[in-house]
Coordinates of C-alpha atoms in Angstrom, one line a residue:
M1 CA 87.6 109.5 109.0
Y2 CA 87.6 107.9 105.5
Q3 CA 90.3 109.0 103.1
K4 CA 91.4 107.4 99.8
S5 CA 95.1 106.8 99.1
K6 CA 96.6 108.5 96.2
T7 CA 97.8 105.2 94.8
T8 CA 95.0 102.9 95.7
T9 CA 91.2 102.9 96.5
Y10 CA 91.6 101.2 99.8
Y11 CA 90.2 102.7 103.0
Q12 CA 92.8 104.5 105.1
Y13 CA 92.0 105.9 108.6
K14 CA 93.4 109.2 109.6
P15 CA 92.3 110.5 113.0
K16 CA 91.1 114.0 113.2
K17 CA 93.5 116.6 114.5
W18 CA 92.9 118.1 117.9
F19 CA 91.7 121.5 116.6
C20 CA 89.4 119.7 114.1
K21 CA 87.7 117.7 116.9
H22 CA 87.3 120.7 119.1
W23 CA 86.8 123.5 116.6
S24 CA 83.4 124.4 118.0
G25 CA 84.9 125.0 121.5
I26 CA 87.8 127.1 120.1
F27 CA 85.3 129.1 118.1
L28 CA 83.2 129.8 121.2
F29 CA 86.3 130.8 123.2
F30 CA 87.3 133.5 120.7
I31 CA 83.8 134.7 120.4
G32 CA 83.6 135.1 124.2
L33 CA 87.0 136.7 124.3
F34 CA 85.9 139.2 121.7
L35 CA 82.8 140.1 123.7
L36 CA 84.8 140.6 126.9
H37 CA 87.0 143.2 125.1
V38 CA 84.1 145.1 123.5
F39 CA 84.1 147.6 126.4
L40 CA 87.6 148.8 125.4
F41 CA 86.0 150.5 122.4
A42 CA 83.7 152.6 124.5
D43 CA 84.2 156.4 124.7
T44 CA 84.8 156.2 128.5
F45 CA 88.2 154.6 127.9
R46 CA 89.4 156.8 125.1
G47 CA 91.8 159.7 125.6
D48 CA 95.4 160.3 126.7
I49 CA 94.7 160.7 130.5
I50 CA 92.6 158.5 132.8
D51 CA 91.3 160.4 135.8
S52 CA 91.6 159.0 139.4
D53 CA 88.0 158.0 139.6
K54 CA 88.4 155.8 136.6
A55 CA 91.8 154.5 137.8
A56 CA 90.2 153.6 141.2
K57 CA 87.6 151.5 139.4
Y58 CA 90.2 150.0 137.1
G59 CA 91.2 147.3 139.6
D60 CA 87.6 146.2 140.0
L61 CA 87.5 146.1 136.2
V62 CA 90.6 144.0 135.9
G63 CA 89.4 141.6 138.6
G64 CA 86.0 141.3 137.0
Y65 CA 87.6 140.9 133.6
I66 CA 90.1 138.1 134.6
G67 CA 87.3 136.4 136.5
S68 CA 85.1 136.5 133.4
C69 CA 88.0 135.0 131.4
F70 CA 88.3 132.1 133.8
S71 CA 84.5 131.7 133.7
L72 CA 84.6 131.6 129.9
I73 CA 87.4 129.0 130.0
S74 CA 85.4 126.9 132.5
I75 CA 82.4 127.1 130.2
I76 CA 84.4 126.0 127.2
L77 CA 86.0 123.1 129.2
L78 CA 82.6 122.0 130.3
Y79 CA 81.3 122.1 126.8
V80 CA 84.3 120.0 125.5
T81 CA 83.7 117.5 128.4
L82 CA 80.0 117.2 127.6
K83 CA 80.9 116.8 123.9
D84 CA 83.4 114.0 124.6
Q85 CA 80.8 112.3 126.8
R86 CA 78.3 112.5 124.0
D87 CA 80.8 111.1 121.5
N88 CA 81.7 108.2 123.9
F89 CA 78.0 107.5 124.4
L90 CA 77.4 107.4 120.6
L91 CA 80.4 105.2 120.2
E92 CA 79.2 102.8 122.8
K93 CA 75.7 102.8 121.2
F94 CA 77.3 102.2 117.8
E95 CA 79.4 99.3 119.1
N96 CA 76.5 97.7 120.9
K97 CA 74.4 97.6 117.8
F98 CA 77.4 96.5 115.7
F99 CA 78.2 93.5 117.9
Q100 CA 74.5 92.6 118.1
M101 CA 74.4 92.5 114.3
I102 CA 77.6 90.3 114.3
A103 CA 75.9 87.9 116.7
H104 CA 72.8 87.8 114.5
H105 CA 74.9 87.1 111.5
E106 CA 76.7 84.2 113.3
H107 CA 73.3 82.8 114.2
T108 CA 72.2 83.0 110.5
V109 CA 75.3 81.1 109.5
T110 CA 74.6 78.2 111.9
E111 CA 71.0 78.0 110.5
I112 CA 72.3 77.4 106.9
G113 CA 72.5 73.7 106.0
F114 CA 70.9 70.4 105.1
S115 CA 69.8 67.8 107.7
D116 CA 72.9 67.2 109.9
L117 CA 75.2 69.5 107.9
H118 CA 75.1 73.1 109.1
G119 CA 77.3 76.2 109.4
K120 CA 80.4 77.1 107.5
R121 CA 81.1 73.6 106.2
I122 CA 78.1 73.9 103.9
F123 CA 79.9 76.6 101.9
V124 CA 82.5 74.1 100.8
W125 CA 79.8 72.0 99.2
M126 CA 78.1 75.0 97.7
I127 CA 81.4 76.0 96.0
R128 CA 81.6 72.4 94.6
E129 CA 78.1 72.7 93.2
Y130 CA 78.8 76.1 91.7
R131 CA 81.9 74.8 89.9
L132 CA 79.9 71.9 88.6
I133 CA 77.4 74.3 87.0
Y134 CA 80.3 76.3 85.7
R135 CA 81.7 73.3 83.9
L136 CA 78.3 72.2 82.6
L137 CA 77.7 75.6 81.0
N138 CA 81.1 75.4 79.3
Y139 CA 80.1 71.9 78.0
I140 CA 76.7 73.1 76.8
I141 CA 78.0 76.1 75.0
K142 CA 80.6 74.0 73.1
K143 CA 78.2 71.2 72.3
Y144 CA 75.3 73.3 71.1
N145 CA 77.4 76.1 69.7
A146 CA 75.8 75.9 66.2
T147 CA 72.3 76.6 67.6
L148 CA 73.3 79.5 69.8
S149 CA 73.2 83.3 69.1
D150 CA 76.4 85.3 68.9
N151 CA 75.7 86.7 72.4
E152 CA 75.3 83.2 73.9
K153 CA 78.5 82.0 72.2
Q154 CA 80.5 84.8 73.7
I155 CA 79.5 84.1 77.2
S156 CA 82.2 81.5 77.7
Q157 CA 84.8 84.0 76.4
N158 CA 84.1 86.4 79.4
P159 CA 84.9 84.6 82.7
K160 CA 83.0 87.2 84.8
T161 CA 79.9 86.8 82.7
L162 CA 80.1 83.0 82.8
M163 CA 80.6 83.1 86.6
A164 CA 77.7 85.4 87.0
L165 CA 75.5 83.1 84.9
S166 CA 76.6 80.0 86.8
Y167 CA 75.9 81.7 90.1
T168 CA 72.4 82.8 89.0
I169 CA 71.6 79.2 88.2
F170 CA 73.2 78.1 91.4
F171 CA 71.2 80.6 93.5
F172 CA 67.7 80.1 92.0
G173 CA 68.0 76.5 90.8
I174 CA 65.3 74.6 89.0
G175 CA 61.9 73.5 90.3
R176 CA 58.2 74.2 90.2
N177 CA 58.6 77.9 91.1
S178 CA 62.3 78.3 90.9
S179 CA 62.5 77.6 87.2
R180 CA 60.1 80.4 86.4
I181 CA 62.1 82.9 88.5
L182 CA 65.4 81.7 87.1
K183 CA 64.2 82.0 83.5
S184 CA 63.2 85.6 84.0
Y185 CA 66.6 86.5 85.3
L186 CA 68.4 84.6 82.5
Q187 CA 66.4 86.6 79.9
K188 CA 66.8 89.9 81.6
D189 CA 70.4 89.8 82.7
F190 CA 72.0 87.6 80.0
L191 CA 69.5 88.0 77.1
L192 CA 69.4 84.2 76.7
S193 CA 66.9 82.7 74.2
D194 CA 64.2 80.3 75.2
N195 CA 66.0 77.6 73.2
F196 CA 69.2 78.0 75.2
I197 CA 67.3 78.1 78.5
D198 CA 65.4 74.9 77.6
I199 CA 68.7 73.2 76.9
I200 CA 70.2 74.2 80.2
F201 CA 67.1 73.2 82.2
N202 CA 66.9 69.8 80.4
I203 CA 70.5 68.9 81.1
L204 CA 70.3 70.1 84.8
E205 CA 67.1 68.0 85.3
N206 CA 68.6 64.9 83.7
T207 CA 71.9 65.0 85.6
Q208 CA 70.7 65.9 89.1
L209 CA 70.8 62.4 90.6
K210 CA 73.9 61.4 88.6
F211 CA 76.0 64.2 90.1
K212 CA 74.6 63.8 93.5
R213 CA 75.9 60.2 93.6
Q214 CA 79.2 61.0 91.8
L215 CA 80.1 63.9 94.0
C216 CA 78.6 62.5 97.2
L217 CA 76.7 65.8 97.7
P218 CA 74.7 66.0 101.0
F219 CA 71.9 67.6 99.0
T220 CA 70.3 67.3 95.5
P221 CA 72.2 69.7 93.2
F222 CA 70.6 72.4 91.1
E223 CA 67.6 73.0 93.4
G224 CA 68.8 76.5 94.4
H225 CA 69.9 78.2 97.5
Q226 CA 67.8 81.4 97.6
S227 CA 66.1 80.4 100.8
R228 CA 69.5 79.9 102.5
L229 CA 71.7 82.7 101.0
G230 CA 69.2 85.4 100.3
D231 CA 68.9 86.9 103.9
Y232 CA 72.6 85.9 104.6
Y233 CA 73.9 88.2 101.9
R234 CA 71.4 91.0 102.5
Y235 CA 72.2 91.1 106.2
L236 CA 75.9 90.9 105.7
F237 CA 75.7 93.9 103.3
Q238 CA 73.7 95.9 105.9
I239 CA 76.4 95.3 108.5
V240 CA 79.0 96.7 106.2
K241 CA 76.8 99.6 105.2
F242 CA 76.1 100.4 108.8
V243 CA 79.8 100.7 109.6
D244 CA 80.5 102.7 106.4
L245 CA 77.8 105.3 107.1
C246 CA 79.0 105.8 110.7
K247 CA 79.7 109.5 111.2
L248 CA 81.9 109.0 114.3
D249 CA 85.6 109.5 114.2
V250 CA 86.5 105.7 114.2
D251 CA 88.7 103.4 112.2
K252 CA 86.0 101.8 110.1
Y253 CA 88.5 99.4 108.6
D254 CA 89.1 97.8 112.0
Y255 CA 85.3 97.1 112.4
I256 CA 85.1 95.7 108.8
K257 CA 88.0 93.4 109.6
I258 CA 85.9 92.0 112.5
I259 CA 83.2 91.2 110.0
R260 CA 85.6 89.8 107.5
A261 CA 87.2 87.6 110.2
Q262 CA 83.8 85.8 110.6
L263 CA 83.9 84.7 107.0
S264 CA 85.7 81.5 105.9
N265 CA 87.7 81.4 102.7
H266 CA 84.9 79.6 100.9
E267 CA 82.4 82.2 102.1
Q268 CA 84.6 85.0 100.8
A269 CA 85.0 83.2 97.5
L270 CA 81.2 82.7 97.1
L271 CA 80.7 86.3 98.0
L272 CA 83.0 87.4 95.2
I273 CA 81.1 85.2 92.8
N274 CA 77.8 86.6 94.1
S275 CA 79.1 90.2 93.5
F276 CA 79.6 89.5 89.7
S277 CA 75.8 88.8 89.3
S278 CA 73.0 91.3 89.4
L279 CA 72.1 89.9 92.8
G280 CA 75.3 91.3 94.4
N281 CA 76.2 94.3 92.2
D282 CA 75.7 96.6 95.2
W283 CA 79.0 95.3 96.7
W284 CA 80.6 97.2 93.8
D285 CA 78.2 100.0 93.1
K286 CA 77.6 101.3 96.6
N287 CA 81.0 102.8 97.6
N288 CA 82.8 99.7 96.2
Y289 CA 82.9 97.9 99.6
I290 CA 84.7 94.9 98.0
T291 CA 87.8 97.0 97.1
T292 CA 87.6 99.8 99.7
Y293 CA 87.6 97.5 102.7
K294 CA 89.5 94.6 101.1
F295 CA 86.5 92.5 101.9
V296 CA 87.6 89.3 100.1
C297 CA 91.3 89.7 100.5
N298 CA 91.7 86.4 102.4
I299 CA 90.9 84.3 99.3
P300 CA 93.9 82.0 99.0
K301 CA 96.2 82.1 96.0
D302 CA 94.9 80.0 93.0
F303 CA 91.6 79.3 94.8
F304 CA 90.2 80.1 91.4
N305 CA 92.1 78.6 88.5
P306 CA 93.5 81.5 86.5
K307 CA 93.3 79.6 83.3
K308 CA 90.0 77.8 83.6
E309 CA 88.1 80.2 85.8
I310 CA 89.4 83.7 86.5
D311 CA 92.6 85.5 87.5
V312 CA 91.5 87.4 90.6
L313 CA 94.7 89.5 90.5
T314 CA 93.3 91.3 87.4
L315 CA 90.3 92.5 89.3
F316 CA 91.9 94.4 92.1
P317 CA 94.8 96.8 92.7
V318 CA 98.3 95.5 93.4
G319 CA 98.7 94.2 97.0
Y320 CA 95.0 93.7 97.6
F321 CA 95.2 90.0 98.6
E322 CA 96.7 88.7 101.8
F323 CA 98.9 86.3 99.9
C324 CA 100.4 89.2 98.1
E325 CA 101.4 90.9 101.4
K326 CA 103.0 87.7 102.7
S327 CA 104.9 86.7 99.5
P328 CA 108.7 87.1 100.0
T329 CA 110.5 89.3 97.6
S330 CA 113.2 87.9 95.2
S331 CA 116.0 89.4 97.4
Q332 CA 114.5 87.7 100.5
I333 CA 114.4 84.4 98.7
R334 CA 118.1 84.8 97.7
G335 CA 118.9 85.7 101.3
I336 CA 117.2 82.5 102.5
A337 CA 118.9 80.4 99.9
Y338 CA 122.4 81.6 100.6
S339 CA 122.2 82.2 104.3
K340 CA 124.7 80.1 106.4
P341 CA 123.3 77.5 108.8
I342 CA 123.5 78.4 112.4

C-alpha cells in the first residue's frame, strides 16, 4: 500500500491491517449472524411465558441455530481461504510478468553497443560524449554571445536547461535524417533560432573526427543514440509503471529496488539527464517516479560537478542519495578520531 511520508515524498510501504484485508469476510459474517437472529423478532417468541410445546421445540431450535452458526463460520473461512488463494495466484502472476520484463530489459542492455563494445560499459562512453557536448555548448554560447537572443544567452545560466539541450543533441545527433528531427526539437523545446542551430551543427560536423581521435571514442561522436536508447528508456519506464499501478498489497519499493539494482551508476546518471529533457519528462510528471522510488539514489557524490554542471542535492529532498545515508555524522567522526587503539 502506497503512502507518503509527512516529511518526504518517498514511497513508504505499510501493510494492510488484518480487518482491512478481510473486511468483506467480516461483513458477510455479521450479515449472516443478523439473518440467523431475525426469528427472535417473530410474534411466536414474544410474551412473558413460553408454553411447553414451544419449550420442547426450543432444544431443536438451539441445535439448529448453533449448527447454522458453525455453518456460517465455515462458509466465511472458506471465502477467506479462496480469497487468499486468489491473491496468491495474482501475486504469482504479477511476479512472473515482472521478472520476464526484467529479463527482457537485461537482454536490451546487452544489445546496446558498437562493434565489439556492448552492454553497460557503453554508458561510460555515452556519458563522456554527453559531457563533451555540454562543454561545446558552453563554448559556443560564450563565443557567439553577441549574435544570440536573450533566451539563448540565458541557457548557460540554467544548468538543467543546458543539460536538457545537451542531452537532446546527444540523443538525436546530426546526420541526413537526424539533423531534421533534432532541429525541430531545438526549435520547439528551446526556442532556438535558425542562426544558433546552424552554428551548433557546423561546429559539431567540423569537430567529429577530431574528438573521436582525442578521446579515443569507440564510435563517431554526435551521430545520435535514438536507435539504442529509445526503446531502452521506454521499456524501463513501463516496468516501473507496471509495478506502480499494481493493486496488490505488496511493497512496491522492494520491486523497484530490483529494477534499480540492474542499473549501473552511469545508467542512473544518464537517466537523470534524460529526465530533464522533454524526452524523459514522464519520469517526473507521472507520479514522480524519480523521487517517489529514489530511482537514481545510487549516483555517487560529486559524479556531477556542483560548480560546472549541477548540484544534484538541490533537486531532491534531504537524505535522498545513498551517499547521504552512509555519511558519518560529526559526532561519529569525533568518536573515530579520539577513540583509543585496541
